Coordinates of C-alpha atoms and ligand atoms in Angstrom, one line a residue:
M19 CA 6.4 -18.4 -4.4
A20 CA 4.5 -16.6 -1.7
I21 CA 5.0 -12.9 -2.6
F22 CA 5.2 -11.6 -6.1
G23 CA 6.5 -8.1 -6.0
L24 CA 7.2 -5.7 -8.9
V25 CA 9.8 -3.1 -8.6
A26 CA 11.0 -0.4 -10.9
L27 CA 14.6 -0.5 -11.8
L28 CA 15.8 1.8 -14.6
G29 CA 12.5 1.9 -16.4
L30 CA 9.0 2.5 -15.1
A31 CA 7.3 0.0 -12.8
W32 CA 5.3 -2.6 -14.6
A33 CA 1.6 -1.7 -14.9
E34 CA -1.1 -3.8 -16.4
S35 CA -2.5 -1.1 -18.6
S36 CA 0.6 0.4 -20.1
S37 CA 1.5 -0.2 -23.7
L38 CA 5.2 0.6 -23.1
P39 CA 7.7 -2.1 -24.0
L40 CA 8.0 -4.7 -21.2
L41 CA 11.4 -5.9 -19.8
V42 CA 11.3 -9.2 -17.9
I43 CA 14.2 -9.8 -15.5
N44 CA 15.1 -11.9 -12.5
A45 CA 13.5 -15.1 -13.5
S46 CA 15.3 -18.1 -12.0
R47 CA 15.4 -19.6 -15.4
I48 CA 14.0 -18.7 -18.9
Y49 CA 13.3 -21.7 -21.1
S50 CA 13.1 -20.0 -24.5
F51 CA 12.7 -23.1 -26.7
D52 CA 14.8 -21.1 -29.2
S53 CA 17.8 -23.3 -30.0
L54 CA 19.9 -20.3 -30.9
V55 CA 19.5 -18.6 -27.5
Q56 CA 21.8 -19.8 -24.7
R57 CA 20.4 -19.5 -21.1
P58 CA 19.1 -15.9 -21.4
A59 CA 18.7 -13.8 -18.3
A60 CA 16.1 -11.3 -19.6
F61 CA 13.9 -10.5 -22.6
C62 CA 11.9 -7.6 -23.8
V63 CA 8.5 -7.4 -25.5
G64 CA 8.2 -4.4 -27.7
E65 CA 5.2 -2.0 -28.1
D66 CA 4.0 -4.1 -31.1
G67 CA 3.5 -7.1 -28.7
R68 CA 6.4 -9.1 -30.1
F69 CA 9.6 -10.2 -28.5
K70 CA 12.2 -7.5 -29.3
A71 CA 15.3 -8.8 -27.6
I72 CA 16.4 -11.8 -25.5
G73 CA 19.8 -12.4 -23.8
T74 CA 21.8 -10.9 -21.0
E75 CA 20.1 -8.2 -18.9
D76 CA 22.4 -5.5 -20.1
A77 CA 22.0 -6.3 -23.8
V78 CA 18.2 -6.5 -23.4
R79 CA 18.0 -3.3 -21.5
H80 CA 20.0 -1.6 -24.2
A81 CA 17.8 -3.1 -27.0
C82 CA 14.5 -2.2 -25.1
A83 CA 15.7 1.4 -25.2
G84 CA 13.7 4.6 -24.5
E85 CA 10.9 4.3 -22.0
Y86 CA 10.0 0.8 -20.8
Q87 CA 8.4 -1.0 -17.9
V88 CA 10.1 -3.6 -15.8
L89 CA 8.6 -6.9 -14.6
D90 CA 10.6 -8.5 -11.8
A91 CA 9.9 -12.2 -12.2
A92 CA 11.2 -12.7 -8.6
G93 CA 12.6 -16.1 -9.2
A94 CA 9.7 -17.5 -11.3
V95 CA 10.4 -19.8 -14.2
V96 CA 9.5 -18.6 -17.7
L97 CA 8.2 -20.8 -20.6
P98 CA 6.8 -19.9 -23.9
G99 CA 3.0 -19.7 -23.7
L100 CA 1.4 -23.1 -24.0
I101 CA -0.9 -24.0 -26.9
D102 CA -3.6 -26.8 -26.7
A103 CA -3.7 -28.3 -30.2
H104 CA -7.1 -29.9 -29.7
A105 CA -9.9 -28.5 -27.6
H106 CA -13.6 -27.5 -27.6
P107 CA -13.8 -24.2 -25.8
M108 CA -17.5 -23.5 -26.3
D109 CA -18.3 -26.9 -24.8
E110 CA -16.1 -26.1 -21.9
G111 CA -17.7 -22.7 -21.4
R112 CA -21.1 -24.4 -21.4
R113 CA -19.9 -27.0 -18.9
L114 CA -18.7 -24.2 -16.6
S115 CA -22.1 -22.5 -16.9
I116 CA -24.5 -25.3 -16.0
A117 CA -25.1 -27.3 -12.8
D118 CA -22.2 -29.6 -12.0
L119 CA -23.5 -32.9 -10.6
S120 CA -20.2 -34.8 -11.0
K121 CA -19.4 -34.6 -7.3
A122 CA -22.8 -36.0 -6.1
K123 CA -22.4 -39.3 -4.2
S124 CA -26.2 -40.0 -4.2
E125 CA -29.4 -39.1 -5.9
E126 CA -30.2 -36.7 -3.0
E127 CA -26.9 -34.9 -3.4
A128 CA -27.4 -34.6 -7.1
V129 CA -30.9 -33.1 -6.6
A130 CA -29.5 -30.8 -4.0
A131 CA -26.7 -29.6 -6.4
A132 CA -29.3 -29.0 -9.1
A133 CA -31.6 -27.1 -6.8
A134 CA -28.8 -25.0 -5.4
F135 CA -27.8 -24.1 -8.9
A136 CA -31.4 -23.2 -9.9
H137 CA -31.5 -21.0 -6.8
S138 CA -28.2 -19.2 -7.3
D139 CA -28.4 -18.8 -11.1
P140 CA -32.2 -19.0 -11.9
P141 CA -32.9 -19.9 -15.6
K142 CA -34.8 -17.2 -17.5
P143 CA -38.5 -17.7 -18.2
G144 CA -38.8 -20.4 -20.8
A145 CA -35.3 -21.7 -20.3
F146 CA -34.3 -25.1 -18.9
L147 CA -32.3 -25.8 -15.8
L148 CA -29.3 -27.6 -17.3
G149 CA -26.8 -29.9 -15.6
F150 CA -24.4 -32.7 -16.3
G151 CA -22.1 -35.2 -14.7
W152 CA -24.3 -37.5 -12.7
D153 CA -23.3 -41.1 -12.5
Q154 CA -25.5 -43.7 -10.7
N155 CA -22.7 -46.2 -10.7
G156 CA -21.2 -44.3 -7.8
W157 CA -24.5 -44.3 -5.9
A158 CA -26.8 -47.2 -5.1
G159 CA -26.6 -48.2 -8.8
E160 CA -30.2 -47.4 -9.7
F161 CA -31.2 -44.8 -12.2
P162 CA -32.6 -41.7 -10.5
S163 CA -36.2 -40.5 -10.9
R164 CA -38.1 -37.4 -11.9
R165 CA -39.9 -37.5 -8.6
S166 CA -36.9 -36.4 -6.5
L167 CA -36.3 -33.5 -8.9
D168 CA -40.0 -32.5 -8.8
K169 CA -39.9 -32.2 -5.0
A170 CA -36.9 -29.9 -5.0
L171 CA -37.5 -27.7 -8.1
P172 CA -40.2 -25.2 -8.9
A173 CA -43.1 -27.1 -10.5
E174 CA -42.9 -25.2 -13.8
L175 CA -39.1 -25.2 -14.3
P176 CA -38.1 -27.9 -16.8
A177 CA -34.8 -29.6 -15.9
Y178 CA -32.5 -31.6 -18.2
L179 CA -29.5 -33.2 -16.6
D180 CA -27.0 -35.2 -18.7
R181 CA -25.3 -38.3 -17.4
I182 CA -21.5 -38.1 -17.3
D183 CA -21.1 -40.0 -20.6
G184 CA -23.8 -38.1 -22.4
H185 CA -25.7 -41.3 -23.2
A186 CA -28.5 -40.7 -20.7
A187 CA -30.5 -37.8 -19.5
W188 CA -32.4 -37.3 -16.3
V189 CA -35.4 -34.9 -16.5
N190 CA -38.2 -33.8 -14.3
S191 CA -42.0 -33.9 -14.9
A192 CA -42.1 -30.3 -16.2
A193 CA -39.7 -31.3 -18.9
L194 CA -41.7 -34.4 -19.9
R195 CA -44.9 -32.4 -19.9
L196 CA -43.4 -29.7 -22.1
S197 CA -42.1 -32.3 -24.5
G198 CA -45.4 -34.2 -24.6
V199 CA -43.8 -37.4 -23.5
N200 CA -46.5 -39.6 -21.9
R201 CA -47.2 -43.3 -21.3
S202 CA -48.2 -43.9 -24.9
T203 CA -45.0 -42.3 -26.4
P204 CA -43.1 -45.1 -28.1
D205 CA -39.4 -45.7 -27.6
P206 CA -37.7 -44.0 -30.6
Q207 CA -35.3 -46.0 -32.7
G208 CA -31.9 -46.2 -31.0
G209 CA -33.2 -45.0 -27.7
R210 CA -35.3 -45.9 -24.7
I211 CA -37.7 -44.2 -22.3
I212 CA -37.1 -45.9 -18.9
R213 CA -40.6 -46.7 -17.4
D214 CA -41.9 -47.9 -14.1
S215 CA -44.1 -50.9 -13.5
D216 CA -47.2 -48.8 -14.5
G217 CA -45.6 -47.9 -17.8
E218 CA -45.0 -44.3 -16.7
A219 CA -41.7 -42.6 -17.7
T220 CA -39.4 -42.4 -14.7
G221 CA -37.5 -39.4 -16.0
V222 CA -34.5 -41.2 -17.5
L223 CA -34.1 -41.1 -21.3
L224 CA -31.4 -43.2 -23.1
D225 CA -29.5 -42.2 -26.2
S226 CA -31.9 -41.1 -29.1
A227 CA -34.8 -40.7 -26.6
K228 CA -33.0 -37.7 -25.2
A229 CA -33.9 -35.8 -28.3
L230 CA -37.6 -36.0 -27.3
V231 CA -36.7 -33.3 -24.7
T232 CA -33.6 -31.7 -26.1
R233 CA -35.4 -30.3 -29.1
F234 CA -37.4 -28.1 -26.7
I235 CA -34.3 -26.6 -25.0
P236 CA -33.9 -23.1 -26.4
E237 CA -30.7 -22.3 -28.3
P238 CA -28.3 -20.2 -26.3
S239 CA -28.5 -16.5 -27.0
A240 CA -25.6 -14.6 -28.4
A241 CA -25.0 -13.1 -24.9
E242 CA -25.0 -16.6 -23.3
R243 CA -22.5 -17.9 -25.9
K244 CA -20.2 -15.0 -25.2
L245 CA -20.4 -15.5 -21.5
W246 CA -19.6 -19.3 -21.9
F247 CA -16.7 -18.5 -24.1
T248 CA -15.4 -15.8 -21.8
R249 CA -15.5 -18.2 -18.8
C250 CA -13.4 -20.7 -20.8
L251 CA -10.9 -18.0 -21.8
K252 CA -10.4 -17.1 -18.2
E253 CA -9.8 -20.7 -17.2
C254 CA -7.3 -21.1 -20.0
A255 CA -5.5 -17.9 -19.1
D256 CA -5.2 -18.9 -15.5
L257 CA -3.6 -22.3 -16.5
G258 CA -1.0 -20.9 -18.8
L259 CA -2.6 -21.4 -22.2
T260 CA -1.9 -18.6 -24.7
G261 CA -3.2 -20.5 -27.8
L262 CA -5.9 -23.1 -28.6
H263 CA -6.9 -25.1 -31.6
D264 CA -10.7 -25.1 -31.6
M265 CA -11.7 -28.4 -33.2
G266 CA -14.9 -27.6 -35.2
Q267 CA -16.9 -24.4 -34.8
D268 CA -20.2 -23.0 -36.1
P269 CA -20.0 -19.9 -38.4
S270 CA -22.1 -17.9 -35.8
N271 CA -19.5 -18.5 -33.1
L272 CA -16.7 -17.6 -35.6
E273 CA -18.3 -14.2 -36.0
M274 CA -18.4 -13.7 -32.3
F275 CA -14.7 -14.7 -32.0
S276 CA -13.8 -12.3 -34.7
G277 CA -15.6 -9.4 -32.9
M278 CA -13.8 -10.3 -29.7
A279 CA -10.4 -10.4 -31.5
K280 CA -11.1 -6.8 -32.6
D281 CA -12.4 -5.4 -29.2
G282 CA -9.5 -7.0 -27.2
T283 CA -11.5 -9.6 -25.3
L284 CA -10.1 -12.6 -27.0
T285 CA -7.2 -13.4 -24.6
L286 CA -5.5 -16.1 -26.5
R287 CA -4.6 -17.0 -30.1
L288 CA -7.4 -19.1 -31.5
N289 CA -7.0 -21.4 -34.4
S290 CA -10.6 -22.4 -35.1
L291 CA -11.4 -25.1 -37.5
R292 CA -14.6 -25.2 -39.5
L293 CA -16.7 -28.4 -39.4
G294 CA -16.5 -30.4 -42.6
R295 CA -20.2 -30.4 -43.2
D296 CA -20.1 -26.8 -44.3
E297 CA -19.3 -26.2 -47.9
P298 CA -15.9 -24.8 -48.7
G299 CA -16.0 -21.2 -49.7
M300 CA -19.3 -20.6 -48.0
G301 CA -17.8 -17.9 -45.9
R302 CA -19.2 -14.8 -44.3
G303 CA -21.1 -13.0 -46.9
G304 CA -20.7 -16.0 -49.3
H305 CA -17.5 -14.8 -50.8
P306 CA -14.9 -17.6 -51.0
E307 CA -12.1 -15.1 -50.3
D308 CA -13.9 -14.1 -47.1
A309 CA -14.1 -17.6 -45.7
K310 CA -10.6 -17.9 -44.3
I311 CA -9.5 -15.6 -41.5
D312 CA -5.8 -15.0 -40.8
D313 CA -5.4 -12.4 -38.1
E314 CA -3.0 -12.2 -35.2
L315 CA -5.5 -13.6 -32.7
L316 CA -7.9 -15.6 -34.8
K317 CA -7.2 -18.0 -37.6
V318 CA -9.8 -19.9 -39.5
R319 CA -8.0 -21.9 -42.2
G320 CA -8.7 -25.4 -41.3
V321 CA -11.5 -27.9 -41.5
K322 CA -12.3 -30.9 -39.4
F323 CA -14.0 -34.2 -40.4
F324 CA -15.1 -37.1 -38.3
L325 CA -14.2 -40.6 -39.5
D326 CA -15.1 -42.8 -36.4
G327 CA -16.3 -42.7 -32.8
A328 CA -14.5 -43.2 -29.5
L329 CA -12.9 -46.2 -27.8
G330 CA -14.9 -45.8 -24.6
S331 CA -18.2 -46.7 -26.3
W332 CA -16.7 -49.3 -28.8
G333 CA -17.2 -46.7 -31.6
A334 CA -13.6 -46.4 -32.8
A335 CA -13.2 -48.2 -36.1
M336 CA -10.8 -51.2 -35.7
L337 CA -9.1 -53.5 -38.2
E338 CA -10.1 -56.4 -35.9
N339 CA -12.9 -56.9 -33.5
Y340 CA -12.7 -55.6 -29.9
T341 CA -11.1 -57.9 -27.4
D342 CA -13.9 -57.4 -24.9
R343 CA -16.7 -57.3 -27.5
P344 CA -15.6 -59.9 -30.1
D345 CA -18.8 -59.2 -32.1
L346 CA -17.9 -55.5 -32.7
S347 CA -15.2 -53.6 -34.6
G348 CA -16.6 -50.1 -34.4
S349 CA -17.7 -48.3 -37.6
L350 CA -16.5 -45.7 -40.1
R351 CA -18.7 -42.7 -40.6
M352 CA -17.5 -42.6 -44.2
S353 CA -16.0 -45.0 -46.7
L354 CA -12.6 -44.2 -48.2
E355 CA -14.3 -43.0 -51.3
E356 CA -16.7 -40.8 -49.4
L357 CA -13.9 -39.4 -47.3
K358 CA -11.9 -38.5 -50.4
A359 CA -14.9 -36.9 -52.0
A360 CA -15.6 -34.9 -48.8
I361 CA -12.1 -33.5 -48.2
K362 CA -11.0 -32.9 -51.8
P363 CA -12.8 -29.7 -52.5
W364 CA -11.5 -28.2 -49.2
I365 CA -7.9 -29.2 -50.2
E366 CA -8.4 -27.6 -53.6
A367 CA -9.7 -24.5 -51.9
G368 CA -6.5 -24.3 -49.8
W369 CA -7.8 -25.4 -46.5
Q370 CA -5.8 -27.4 -43.9
V371 CA -7.6 -30.6 -43.4
A372 CA -7.9 -32.5 -40.0
I373 CA -9.5 -35.9 -39.7
H374 CA -10.7 -37.4 -36.4
A375 CA -9.5 -41.0 -36.4
I376 CA -9.2 -43.1 -33.2
G377 CA -9.2 -46.7 -34.2
D378 CA -6.4 -48.4 -36.3
R379 CA -8.9 -48.9 -39.2
A380 CA -10.0 -45.2 -39.2
N381 CA -6.3 -44.1 -39.1
R382 CA -5.4 -46.4 -42.0
V383 CA -8.4 -45.1 -44.1
A384 CA -7.5 -41.5 -43.3
L385 CA -3.8 -42.1 -44.3
D386 CA -5.0 -43.8 -47.5
A387 CA -7.3 -40.9 -48.4
Y388 CA -4.4 -38.4 -47.8
E389 CA -2.0 -40.6 -49.8
V390 CA -4.3 -40.9 -52.8
L391 CA -5.3 -37.2 -52.9
L392 CA -1.7 -35.9 -52.4
K393 CA -0.7 -37.9 -55.4
E394 CA -3.8 -37.0 -57.5
L395 CA -3.5 -33.3 -56.7
Q396 CA 0.3 -33.3 -57.1
L397 CA 0.9 -32.2 -53.6
E398 CA 3.4 -34.9 -52.6
G399 CA 6.2 -33.3 -50.7
S400 CA 4.3 -30.0 -50.3
D401 CA 4.0 -28.3 -46.9
H402 CA 0.3 -29.1 -46.5
R403 CA 0.3 -29.9 -42.7
F404 CA -2.7 -32.2 -43.0
R405 CA -3.6 -33.6 -39.6
I406 CA -5.1 -36.7 -38.0
E407 CA -6.8 -35.9 -34.7
H408 CA -6.1 -38.5 -31.9
A409 CA -4.2 -41.1 -33.9
Q410 CA -4.9 -43.1 -30.8
V411 CA -4.6 -46.7 -31.9
L412 CA -2.3 -47.3 -34.8
S413 CA -1.3 -50.4 -36.7
P414 CA 2.5 -50.4 -36.3
S415 CA 2.9 -50.6 -40.1
D416 CA 1.0 -47.3 -40.5
I417 CA 3.2 -45.3 -38.1
P418 CA 6.0 -44.6 -40.7
R419 CA 3.4 -43.3 -43.1
F420 CA 3.0 -40.2 -40.9
G421 CA 6.6 -39.3 -41.9
K422 CA 6.4 -40.4 -45.5
L423 CA 3.2 -38.4 -46.2
G424 CA 4.0 -35.5 -43.9
I425 CA 0.8 -36.0 -41.9
L426 CA 0.7 -34.5 -38.4
P427 CA -0.5 -36.7 -35.6
S428 CA -2.4 -34.5 -33.1
M429 CA -2.4 -36.5 -29.9
Q430 CA -3.7 -36.0 -26.3
P431 CA -1.5 -37.3 -23.5
D432 CA -4.3 -37.1 -20.9
H433 CA -6.3 -39.8 -22.9
A434 CA -3.7 -42.3 -21.9
M435 CA -4.0 -41.3 -18.3
F436 CA -7.8 -41.7 -18.3
D437 CA -8.0 -44.8 -20.5
M438 CA -5.2 -47.0 -19.1
P439 CA -7.4 -48.7 -16.5
W440 CA -9.5 -50.4 -19.3
A441 CA -7.6 -50.0 -22.6
E442 CA -5.9 -53.4 -22.4
K443 CA -9.1 -55.2 -21.8
R444 CA -10.7 -53.5 -24.8
L445 CA -7.7 -53.8 -27.2
G446 CA -5.8 -56.8 -26.0
K447 CA -2.1 -56.8 -25.4
Q448 CA -0.9 -57.0 -29.0
R449 CA -2.7 -53.9 -30.2
L450 CA -1.3 -51.8 -27.3
A451 CA 1.9 -51.7 -29.2
G452 CA 0.4 -49.0 -31.4
A453 CA -1.8 -47.3 -28.7
Y454 CA -1.0 -43.8 -27.4
A455 CA 2.3 -44.5 -29.0
W456 CA 3.9 -41.1 -28.7
R457 CA 7.5 -42.3 -28.8
K458 CA 7.0 -44.5 -31.9
V459 CA 5.1 -41.7 -33.7
L460 CA 7.7 -39.1 -32.8
N461 CA 10.3 -41.2 -34.4
F462 CA 8.7 -40.6 -37.8
A463 CA 6.4 -37.5 -37.7
R464 CA 7.5 -34.0 -38.6
A465 CA 6.1 -32.8 -35.3
L466 CA 3.9 -34.2 -32.5
P467 CA 1.4 -31.5 -31.4
F468 CA -0.2 -32.1 -28.1
G469 CA -3.6 -31.1 -26.8
S470 CA -6.3 -32.2 -24.3
D471 CA -9.6 -32.6 -26.1
F472 CA -11.3 -30.7 -23.2
P473 CA -14.0 -31.0 -22.0
T474 CA -15.1 -34.3 -23.6
A475 CA -12.2 -36.5 -22.9
G476 CA -9.6 -34.2 -21.2
V477 CA -9.0 -31.3 -18.9
V478 CA -8.0 -27.7 -19.6
N479 CA -5.0 -28.0 -17.3
P480 CA -2.0 -28.5 -19.7
W481 CA 0.4 -29.4 -16.8
W482 CA -1.6 -32.7 -16.4
G483 CA -1.0 -33.5 -20.1
I484 CA 2.8 -32.7 -19.8
Y485 CA 2.9 -35.0 -16.7
A486 CA 1.0 -37.8 -18.5
A487 CA 3.3 -37.6 -21.5
V488 CA 6.4 -37.8 -19.3
T489 CA 5.3 -40.5 -16.9
R490 CA 2.4 -42.5 -18.4
Q491 CA 1.0 -42.5 -14.8
D492 CA -2.1 -41.3 -13.2
L493 CA -2.0 -38.4 -10.8
S494 CA -1.2 -40.6 -7.8
G495 CA 1.9 -42.0 -9.6
Q496 CA 0.4 -45.3 -10.6
P497 CA 1.4 -47.6 -12.1
V498 CA 5.0 -47.5 -10.9
G499 CA 7.3 -47.0 -13.8
G500 CA 4.4 -46.0 -16.1
W501 CA 2.0 -47.8 -18.4
L502 CA 3.8 -48.9 -21.6
P503 CA 6.8 -47.0 -20.3
E504 CA 8.7 -47.2 -23.6
E505 CA 6.4 -44.5 -24.9
R506 CA 7.4 -42.0 -22.2
L507 CA 8.8 -38.6 -23.4
S508 CA 11.2 -36.2 -21.8
V509 CA 9.8 -33.1 -20.2
H510 CA 11.4 -31.1 -23.0
E511 CA 9.7 -33.2 -25.7
A512 CA 6.3 -32.9 -23.9
V513 CA 6.5 -29.2 -23.6
R514 CA 7.6 -29.0 -27.2
G515 CA 4.3 -30.7 -28.0
Y516 CA 2.4 -27.9 -26.3
T517 CA 4.5 -25.1 -27.8
L518 CA 6.5 -25.4 -31.0
A519 CA 4.8 -28.5 -32.4
A520 CA 1.3 -27.1 -31.7
A521 CA 2.3 -23.8 -33.4
F522 CA 3.6 -25.8 -36.3
A523 CA 0.3 -27.7 -36.6
A524 CA -1.4 -24.3 -37.0
K525 CA 1.2 -23.1 -39.5
A526 CA 2.1 -20.5 -36.9
E527 CA 5.6 -21.5 -35.9
A528 CA 7.0 -18.3 -37.3
L529 CA 5.0 -16.3 -34.7
Q530 CA 4.3 -18.7 -31.8
G531 CA 5.8 -21.5 -29.8
S532 CA 9.1 -20.1 -28.5
I533 CA 10.6 -17.0 -26.9
S534 CA 12.3 -15.7 -30.1
V535 CA 12.9 -12.2 -31.4
G536 CA 10.0 -11.3 -33.8
K537 CA 7.5 -13.8 -32.4
F538 CA 4.4 -12.8 -30.4
G539 CA 5.2 -12.0 -26.8
D540 CA 3.3 -15.0 -25.4
F541 CA 4.9 -16.4 -22.3
V542 CA 4.1 -17.8 -18.8
L543 CA 5.6 -17.4 -15.4
I544 CA 5.4 -20.5 -13.3
D545 CA 6.2 -21.3 -9.7
R546 CA 8.5 -24.3 -10.3
D547 CA 11.1 -25.6 -12.7
I548 CA 9.2 -28.5 -14.3
F549 CA 12.4 -29.7 -15.9
Q550 CA 14.0 -30.2 -12.4
V551 CA 11.2 -31.1 -10.0
Q552 CA 9.9 -34.6 -9.3
H553 CA 7.5 -35.6 -12.0
L554 CA 4.7 -35.9 -9.4
Q555 CA 5.0 -32.1 -8.8
I556 CA 4.3 -31.2 -12.5
P557 CA 0.5 -31.4 -12.4
T558 CA 0.2 -29.0 -9.5
T559 CA 2.3 -26.3 -11.2
K560 CA 1.0 -22.8 -10.4
V561 CA 0.8 -20.2 -13.0
I562 CA 1.9 -16.8 -11.7
G563 CA 1.3 -14.9 -14.9
T564 CA 0.1 -15.6 -18.4
F565 CA 1.0 -13.0 -21.1
V566 CA -0.3 -12.7 -24.6
G567 CA 1.4 -10.2 -26.8
G568 CA 3.1 -8.8 -23.6
R569 CA -0.3 -8.2 -22.0
L570 CA -1.2 -10.0 -18.7
V571 CA -4.3 -12.1 -19.2
G572 CA -4.3 -14.6 -16.3
G573 CA -2.5 -16.3 -13.4
E574 CA -2.1 -15.4 -9.8
M575 CA -0.8 -12.0 -10.6
K576 CA -4.0 -11.1 -12.3
S577 CA -6.0 -11.5 -9.2
K578 CA -3.5 -10.1 -6.7
E579 CA -2.7 -6.7 -5.5
V580 CA 0.8 -6.0 -6.8
D581 CA 3.4 -3.5 -5.5
I582 CA 4.2 -0.9 -7.9
V583 CA 7.2 1.2 -6.8
A584 CA 7.6 4.3 -9.0
Ligands
NAG608 C1 14.9 -11.2 -7.6 O1 14.2 -12.4 -7.1 C2 14.6 -12.7 -5.8 C3 13.8 -14.0 -5.5 O2 14.4 -15.0 -6.3 C4 14.2 -11.6 -4.9 O3 14.7 -11.9 -3.6 C5 14.8 -10.3 -5.3 O4 14.4 -9.2 -4.5 C6 14.4 -10.0 -6.8 N1 14.9 -8.7 -7.3 C7 16.2 -8.5 -7.6 C8 16.4 -7.1 -8.1 O5 17.1 -9.2 -7.4
NAG609 C1 -49.1 -38.8 -25.7 O1 -48.0 -38.9 -26.6 C2 -48.4 -39.2 -27.9 C3 -47.1 -39.6 -28.7 O2 -45.9 -39.0 -28.1 C4 -49.2 -38.1 -28.5 O3 -49.6 -38.4 -29.8 C5 -50.4 -37.8 -27.6 O4 -51.1 -36.7 -28.0 C6 -50.0 -37.6 -26.1 N1 -51.2 -37.6 -25.3 C7 -51.4 -36.7 -24.4 C8 -52.6 -36.8 -23.6 O5 -50.6 -35.7 -24.2
NAG610 C1 -16.1 -59.9 -35.8 O1 -17.5 -59.4 -35.7 C2 -18.3 -59.7 -36.8 C3 -19.6 -59.0 -36.7 O2 -20.2 -59.4 -35.5 C4 -18.4 -61.2 -37.0 O3 -19.2 -61.5 -38.1 C5 -17.0 -61.8 -37.1 O4 -17.1 -63.2 -37.2 C6 -16.1 -61.4 -36.0 N1 -14.7 -61.8 -36.3 C7 -14.1 -62.6 -35.5 C8 -12.7 -63.0 -35.9 O5 -14.6 -63.1 -34.4
ZN611 ZN1 -12.3 -33.4 -29.9

């Protein structure tokens, strides 16, 4: 789609700032995801930002009525706006705002990238130069040293650079000085200061030793946090996301989001979950009735708990020991009794609970806790929408329980894409039967919401996730036929995960997830028909325009001069 022109027909030409109703015509295909609508040719978003009519062009023009603007989709394909049901937008914004060392192929290149960043975006006095993403495995294999950083950076500028996995940090001499780390500093429990043959710290700190330095890094200011978040919003809008489930947020950030929802700078619908460590009812101002937020753009009605770690570091709690670490089975952060005690007051206060569970043992304990509490609180059969985040490795006997208990499995297709090179080694063949088991889960669950877990274990780009769900292949199309191909979904099922199912998981299906009269006017224009093209073409889908409530927020149109013919 080279040229994207806009022409006025009967109404006024489309203009970004207008609050007139918006008529969208001339799409090559509109996939409404509304089962009652047959191959519509046009739709209209009313002044209230909601879909007003959908159907034939004549009927929609008629329904749009009065003065309206026309958007000629020029052969683009239209989908409902996509929703990522599991993401960490503040972390992504931070990632976008610090030095990216992930492309460095040597220590020298990493130093150069850090120095270039410090030059182009100099940290304020007292602040650290922050970076992330280095990986010595791709270099000569040796850990880097503070000396190379010292040569390239201002002597007084402390630098703190996280390794790709977050388990190691590379710092310079200024950072060590500032933190008081010297040759007599002992290794803290659960961590290590790498030292040279003279016993001097080399500048690499492992695990808990990172805290020797991190506690001196100033907290980001309100302005920085807003900048980070805004960068993430822009990235989301350009990739077609009109909604996000933000998986665990601090109250101070929730206030910021609330302000942005009011002043119009929140460009997607955000469902932010609180973190379970906060007390229920400890809302803004301390009034329980204040704690939940239920606005058009911002919802805070859910709470997230962590039950185990991740598979990549053998932290996921398994029923049996790991295949490649027969002495380990991961660990639960809470016992069944502790989990029940933690979530019960939130359930009683009417919050939607989500539990992070990756290993089959964690998933079983989470299901057990829900089962017992649903019975105890007489909520069996109610529309509670309790969630399990990841549901990554399941014992096959637990899969039907998602249906029976009405628990929503919130899964991330890109995890399978990233984990498939090593998952069998870690889990063994037998356990793979319940790993990333979208098809088996979908046979039982009420809905299968999809997300990415960006930036920790996934990418913002939802077209990658749709591709992974459909093919179970990496971006080069390997392995041929797909990994555990019986779990592949259709494109329709995958997109449903990012639209209607994700909306359902936020109790927002009456307002989001399809192009249906009365729902919010959230939709995307894309350059290809992902239901027709070769699957390998799905990840490179280009977003022409992303609209939230009928307002253009991102995509190629946003950054292009457009013809407006009056
Ligand atoms: C509709 O889109 C096509 C491209 O698919 C374009 O050639 C045409 O000018 C557009 N406008 C109308 C009114 O057909
Ligand atoms: C060296 O570190 C130790 C412990 O971290 C601290 O007690 C001591 O004061 C430091 N010495 C100097 C000279 O900074
Ligand atoms: C699993 O690991 C635990 C802890 O190291 C060990 O005691 C146990 O024997 C292991 N189980 C098997 C079946 O190897
Ligand atoms: Zn997460």
